[in-house]
Structures are given as C-alpha cells and as structure tokens.
JSON list of C-alpha atoms in Angstrom, two decimals:
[
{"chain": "A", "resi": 1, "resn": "UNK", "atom": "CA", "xyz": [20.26, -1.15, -7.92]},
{"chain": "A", "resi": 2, "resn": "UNK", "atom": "CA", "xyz": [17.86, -1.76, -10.62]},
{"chain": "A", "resi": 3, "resn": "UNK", "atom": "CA", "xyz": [14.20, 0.32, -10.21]},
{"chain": "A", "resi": 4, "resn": "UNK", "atom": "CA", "xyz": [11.32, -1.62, -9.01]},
{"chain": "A", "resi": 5, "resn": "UNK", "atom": "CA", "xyz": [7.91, -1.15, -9.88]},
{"chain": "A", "resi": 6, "resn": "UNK", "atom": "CA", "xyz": [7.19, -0.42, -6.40]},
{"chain": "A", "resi": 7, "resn": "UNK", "atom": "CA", "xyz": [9.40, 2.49, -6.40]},
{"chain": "A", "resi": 8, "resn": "UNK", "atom": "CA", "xyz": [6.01, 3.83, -8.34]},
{"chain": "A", "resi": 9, "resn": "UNK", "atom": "CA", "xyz": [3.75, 3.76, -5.38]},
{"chain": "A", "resi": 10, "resn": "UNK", "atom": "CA", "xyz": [2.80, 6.92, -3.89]},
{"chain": "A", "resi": 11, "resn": "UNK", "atom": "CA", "xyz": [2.74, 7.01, 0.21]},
{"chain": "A", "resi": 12, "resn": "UNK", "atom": "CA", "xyz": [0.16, 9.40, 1.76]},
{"chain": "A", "resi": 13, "resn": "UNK", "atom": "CA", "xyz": [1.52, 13.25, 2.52]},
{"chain": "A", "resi": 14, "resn": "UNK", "atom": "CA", "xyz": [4.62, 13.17, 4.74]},
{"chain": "A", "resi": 15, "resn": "UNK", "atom": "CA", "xyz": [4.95, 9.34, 4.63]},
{"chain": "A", "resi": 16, "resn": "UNK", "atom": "CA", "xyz": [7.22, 7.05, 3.08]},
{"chain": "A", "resi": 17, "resn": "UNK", "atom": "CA", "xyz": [7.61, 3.20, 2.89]},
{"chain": "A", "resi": 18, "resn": "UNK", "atom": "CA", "xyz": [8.37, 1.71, 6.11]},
{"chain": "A", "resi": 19, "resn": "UNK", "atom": "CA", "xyz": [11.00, -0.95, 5.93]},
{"chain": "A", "resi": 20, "resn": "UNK", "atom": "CA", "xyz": [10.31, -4.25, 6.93]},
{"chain": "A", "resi": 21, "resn": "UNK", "atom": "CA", "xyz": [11.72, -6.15, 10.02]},
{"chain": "A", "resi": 22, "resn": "UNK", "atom": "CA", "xyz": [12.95, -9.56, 9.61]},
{"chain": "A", "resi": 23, "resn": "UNK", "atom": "CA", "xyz": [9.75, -10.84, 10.96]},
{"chain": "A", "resi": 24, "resn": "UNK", "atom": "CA", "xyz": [7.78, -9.52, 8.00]},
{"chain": "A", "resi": 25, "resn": "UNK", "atom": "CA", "xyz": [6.27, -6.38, 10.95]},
{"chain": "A", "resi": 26, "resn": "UNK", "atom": "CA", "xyz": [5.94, -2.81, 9.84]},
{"chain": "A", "resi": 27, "resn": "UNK", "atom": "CA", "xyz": [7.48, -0.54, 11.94]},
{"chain": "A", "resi": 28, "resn": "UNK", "atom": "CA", "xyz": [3.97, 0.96, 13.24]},
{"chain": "A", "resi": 29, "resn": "UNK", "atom": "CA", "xyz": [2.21, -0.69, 16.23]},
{"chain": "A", "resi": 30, "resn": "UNK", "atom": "CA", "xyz": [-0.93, 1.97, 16.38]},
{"chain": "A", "resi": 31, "resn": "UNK", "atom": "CA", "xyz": [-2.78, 1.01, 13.36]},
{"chain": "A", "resi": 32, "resn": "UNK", "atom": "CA", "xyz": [-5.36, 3.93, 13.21]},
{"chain": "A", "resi": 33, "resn": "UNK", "atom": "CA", "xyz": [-5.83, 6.31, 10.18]},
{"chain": "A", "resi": 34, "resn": "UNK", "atom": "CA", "xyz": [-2.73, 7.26, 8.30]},
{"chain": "A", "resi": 35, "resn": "UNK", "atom": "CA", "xyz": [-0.86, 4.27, 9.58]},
{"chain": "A", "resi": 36, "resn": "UNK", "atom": "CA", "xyz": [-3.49, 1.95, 8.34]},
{"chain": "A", "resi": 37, "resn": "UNK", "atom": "CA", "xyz": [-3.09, 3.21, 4.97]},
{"chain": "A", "resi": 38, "resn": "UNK", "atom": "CA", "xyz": [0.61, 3.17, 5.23]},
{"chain": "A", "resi": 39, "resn": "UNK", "atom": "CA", "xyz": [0.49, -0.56, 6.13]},
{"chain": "A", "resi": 40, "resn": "UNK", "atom": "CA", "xyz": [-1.75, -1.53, 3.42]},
{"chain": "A", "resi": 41, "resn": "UNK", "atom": "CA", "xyz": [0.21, 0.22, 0.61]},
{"chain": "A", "resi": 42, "resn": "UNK", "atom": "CA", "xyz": [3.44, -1.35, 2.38]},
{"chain": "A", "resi": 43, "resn": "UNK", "atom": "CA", "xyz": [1.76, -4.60, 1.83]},
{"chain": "A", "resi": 44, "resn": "UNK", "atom": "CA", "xyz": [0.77, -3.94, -1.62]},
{"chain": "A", "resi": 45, "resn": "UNK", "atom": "CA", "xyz": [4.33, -2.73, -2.15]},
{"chain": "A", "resi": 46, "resn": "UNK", "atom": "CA", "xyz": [5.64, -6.25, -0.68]},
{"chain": "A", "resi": 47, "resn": "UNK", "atom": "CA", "xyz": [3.24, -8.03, -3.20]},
{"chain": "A", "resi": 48, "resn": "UNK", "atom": "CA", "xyz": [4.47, -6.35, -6.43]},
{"chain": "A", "resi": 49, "resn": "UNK", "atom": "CA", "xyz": [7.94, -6.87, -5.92]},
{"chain": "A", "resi": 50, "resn": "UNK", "atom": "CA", "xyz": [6.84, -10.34, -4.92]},
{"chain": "A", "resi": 51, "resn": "UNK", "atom": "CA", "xyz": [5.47, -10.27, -7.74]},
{"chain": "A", "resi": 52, "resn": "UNK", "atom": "CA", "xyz": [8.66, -9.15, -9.97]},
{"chain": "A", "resi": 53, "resn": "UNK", "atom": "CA", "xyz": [10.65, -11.07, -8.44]},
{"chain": "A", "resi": 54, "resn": "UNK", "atom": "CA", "xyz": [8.75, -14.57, -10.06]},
{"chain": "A", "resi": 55, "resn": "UNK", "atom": "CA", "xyz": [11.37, -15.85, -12.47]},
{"chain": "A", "resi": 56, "resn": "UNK", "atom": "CA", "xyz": [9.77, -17.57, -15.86]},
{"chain": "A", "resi": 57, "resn": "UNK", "atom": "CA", "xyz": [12.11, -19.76, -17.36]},
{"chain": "A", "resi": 58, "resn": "UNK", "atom": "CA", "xyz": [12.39, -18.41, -21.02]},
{"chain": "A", "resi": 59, "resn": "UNK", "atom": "CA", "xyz": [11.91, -22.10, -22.29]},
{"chain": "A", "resi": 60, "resn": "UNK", "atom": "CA", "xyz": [8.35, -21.75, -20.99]},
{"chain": "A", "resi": 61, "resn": "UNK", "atom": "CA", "xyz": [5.85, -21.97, -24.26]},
{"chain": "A", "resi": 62, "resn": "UNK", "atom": "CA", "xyz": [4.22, -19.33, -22.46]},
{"chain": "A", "resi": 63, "resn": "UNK", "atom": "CA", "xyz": [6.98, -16.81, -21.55]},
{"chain": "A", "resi": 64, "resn": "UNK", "atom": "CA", "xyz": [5.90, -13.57, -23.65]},
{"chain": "A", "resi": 65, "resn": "UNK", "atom": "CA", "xyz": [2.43, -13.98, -22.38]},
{"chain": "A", "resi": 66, "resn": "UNK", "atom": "CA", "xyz": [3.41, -14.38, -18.86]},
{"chain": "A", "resi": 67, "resn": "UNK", "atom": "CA", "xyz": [5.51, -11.80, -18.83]},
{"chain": "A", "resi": 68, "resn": "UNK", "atom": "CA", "xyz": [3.26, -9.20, -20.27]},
{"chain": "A", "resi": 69, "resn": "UNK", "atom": "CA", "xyz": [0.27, -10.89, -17.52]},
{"chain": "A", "resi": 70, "resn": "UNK", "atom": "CA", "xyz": [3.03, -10.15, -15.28]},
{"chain": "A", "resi": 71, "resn": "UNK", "atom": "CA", "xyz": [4.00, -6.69, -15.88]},
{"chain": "A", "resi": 72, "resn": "UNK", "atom": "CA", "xyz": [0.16, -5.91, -16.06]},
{"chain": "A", "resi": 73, "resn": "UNK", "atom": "CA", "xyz": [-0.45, -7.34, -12.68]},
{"chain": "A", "resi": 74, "resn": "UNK", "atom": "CA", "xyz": [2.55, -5.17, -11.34]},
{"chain": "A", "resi": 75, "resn": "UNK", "atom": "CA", "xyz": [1.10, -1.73, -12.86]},
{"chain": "A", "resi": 76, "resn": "UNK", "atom": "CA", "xyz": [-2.79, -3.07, -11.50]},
{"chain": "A", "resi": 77, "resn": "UNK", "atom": "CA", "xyz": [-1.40, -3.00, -7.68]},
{"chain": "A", "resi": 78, "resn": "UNK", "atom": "CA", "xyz": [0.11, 0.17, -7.86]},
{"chain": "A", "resi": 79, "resn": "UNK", "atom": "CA", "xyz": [-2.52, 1.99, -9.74]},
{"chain": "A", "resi": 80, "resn": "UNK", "atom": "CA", "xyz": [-4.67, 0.63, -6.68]},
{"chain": "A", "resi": 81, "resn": "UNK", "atom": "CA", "xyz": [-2.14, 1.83, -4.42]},
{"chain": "A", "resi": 82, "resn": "UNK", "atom": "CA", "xyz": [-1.87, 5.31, -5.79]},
{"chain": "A", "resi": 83, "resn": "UNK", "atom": "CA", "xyz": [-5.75, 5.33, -5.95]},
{"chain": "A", "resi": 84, "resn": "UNK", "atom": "CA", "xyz": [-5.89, 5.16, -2.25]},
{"chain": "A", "resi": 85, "resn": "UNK", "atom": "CA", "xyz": [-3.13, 7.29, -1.51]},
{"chain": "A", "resi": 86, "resn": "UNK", "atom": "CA", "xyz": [-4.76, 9.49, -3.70]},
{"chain": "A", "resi": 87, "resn": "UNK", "atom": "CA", "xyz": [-8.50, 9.39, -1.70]},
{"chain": "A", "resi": 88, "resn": "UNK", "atom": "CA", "xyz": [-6.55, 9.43, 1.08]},
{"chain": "A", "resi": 89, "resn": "UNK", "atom": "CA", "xyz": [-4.53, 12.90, 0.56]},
{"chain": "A", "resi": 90, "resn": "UNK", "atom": "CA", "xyz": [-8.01, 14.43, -0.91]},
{"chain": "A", "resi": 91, "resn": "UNK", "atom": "CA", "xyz": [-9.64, 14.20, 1.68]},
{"chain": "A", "resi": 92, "resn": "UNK", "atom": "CA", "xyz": [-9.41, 17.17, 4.10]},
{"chain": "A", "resi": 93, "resn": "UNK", "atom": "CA", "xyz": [-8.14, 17.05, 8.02]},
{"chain": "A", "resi": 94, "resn": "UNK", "atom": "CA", "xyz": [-10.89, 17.32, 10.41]},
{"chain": "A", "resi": 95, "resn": "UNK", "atom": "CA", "xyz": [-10.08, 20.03, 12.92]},
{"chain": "A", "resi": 96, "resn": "UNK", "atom": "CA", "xyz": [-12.51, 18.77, 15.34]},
{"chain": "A", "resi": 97, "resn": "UNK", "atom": "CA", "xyz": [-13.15, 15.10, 16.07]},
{"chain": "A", "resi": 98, "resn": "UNK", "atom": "CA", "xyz": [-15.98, 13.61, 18.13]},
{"chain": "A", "resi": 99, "resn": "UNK", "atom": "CA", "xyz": [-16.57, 11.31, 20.23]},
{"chain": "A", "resi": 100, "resn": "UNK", "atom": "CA", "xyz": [-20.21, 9.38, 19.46]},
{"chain": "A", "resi": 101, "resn": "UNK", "atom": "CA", "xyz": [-19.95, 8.45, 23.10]},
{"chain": "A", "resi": 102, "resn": "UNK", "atom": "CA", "xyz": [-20.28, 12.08, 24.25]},
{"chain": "A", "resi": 103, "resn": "UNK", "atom": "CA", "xyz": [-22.76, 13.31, 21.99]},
{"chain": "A", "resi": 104, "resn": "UNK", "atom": "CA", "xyz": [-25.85, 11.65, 23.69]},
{"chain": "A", "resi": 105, "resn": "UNK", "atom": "CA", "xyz": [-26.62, 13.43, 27.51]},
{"chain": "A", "resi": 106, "resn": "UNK", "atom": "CA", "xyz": [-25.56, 11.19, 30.33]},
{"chain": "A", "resi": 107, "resn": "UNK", "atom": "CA", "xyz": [-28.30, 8.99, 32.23]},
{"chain": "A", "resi": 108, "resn": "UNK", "atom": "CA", "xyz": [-27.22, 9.48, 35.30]}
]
C-alpha cells in the first residue's frame, strides 16, 4: 500500500488513529479530553487524505502548480496536527482534579 501523508500525523501518548465506521463515526462516544483531541486529529487525518486523494488531470494548464498547492496543503494539516498533539503530550497530568461546584461552601 502506498504511504499517505497522514501516516505523518502524530496521535497523543498511547493513542493511535481510530478507524472509521461506515457512517463516517469514530469509535469514541465520550468526547472529553484525550478523546477530543483524538477525534480532531482523526478528522484532520480524514481531510488530508481527502485531500490526496483529489486527482488533477495532467492536461490541466495548471497541474505543476496545483500539485505543489496541493502537497503544501497536505504538510499544513499535519504540521497543525502534530502541533496539537504536541501541546497536548506537554502538558503534564493533573493528579488532582476539582470540581468548581464544590469549591464554594454550601448555602444550606
């Protein structure tokens, strides 16, 4: 199978691309922190090989051009993609979480 650009995209720490149903649905129904992140770099995943799979008809007066727009548009998504897998991993695991609902006293 010939490499796709996507193949280029980094998923967050112990994640990997989902595959798609037929319905177009990632495979996570929760979408809260890591799997939020996961489903947008799926999507941008979907869009560059969308995006690769265009075909310009080399008769086009504007193939080279095109195809260089193309390829450029192709490494722009998955730069972004990396970028927020990248913010993403950096940032570090809170061992305690709060709840804003609990940190004001009770009025009754």
């Amino acid at each position: 199978m010939k490499d796709r650009t996507s193949d280029n995209i980094h998923f967050p720490r112990h994640a990997q691309r989902i595959p798609r149903r037929p319905n177009g649905v990632s495979g996570y129904h929760d979408l809260l922190g890591r799997a939020v992140l996961i489903s947008i770099v799926n999507y941008l995943a979907d869009v560059v090989d969308a995006i690769e799979d265009i075909k310009i008809p080399k008769q086009h007066k504007d193939h080279t051009r095109l195809k260089n727009d193309k390829r450029k548009m192709c490494d722009t998504v998955v730069r972004g993609a990396n970028t927020l897998t990248a913010l993403f991993n950096s940032v570090k695991g809170q061992t305690k979480y709060t709840d804003p609902a609990r940190e004001f006293p009770s009025v009754d």
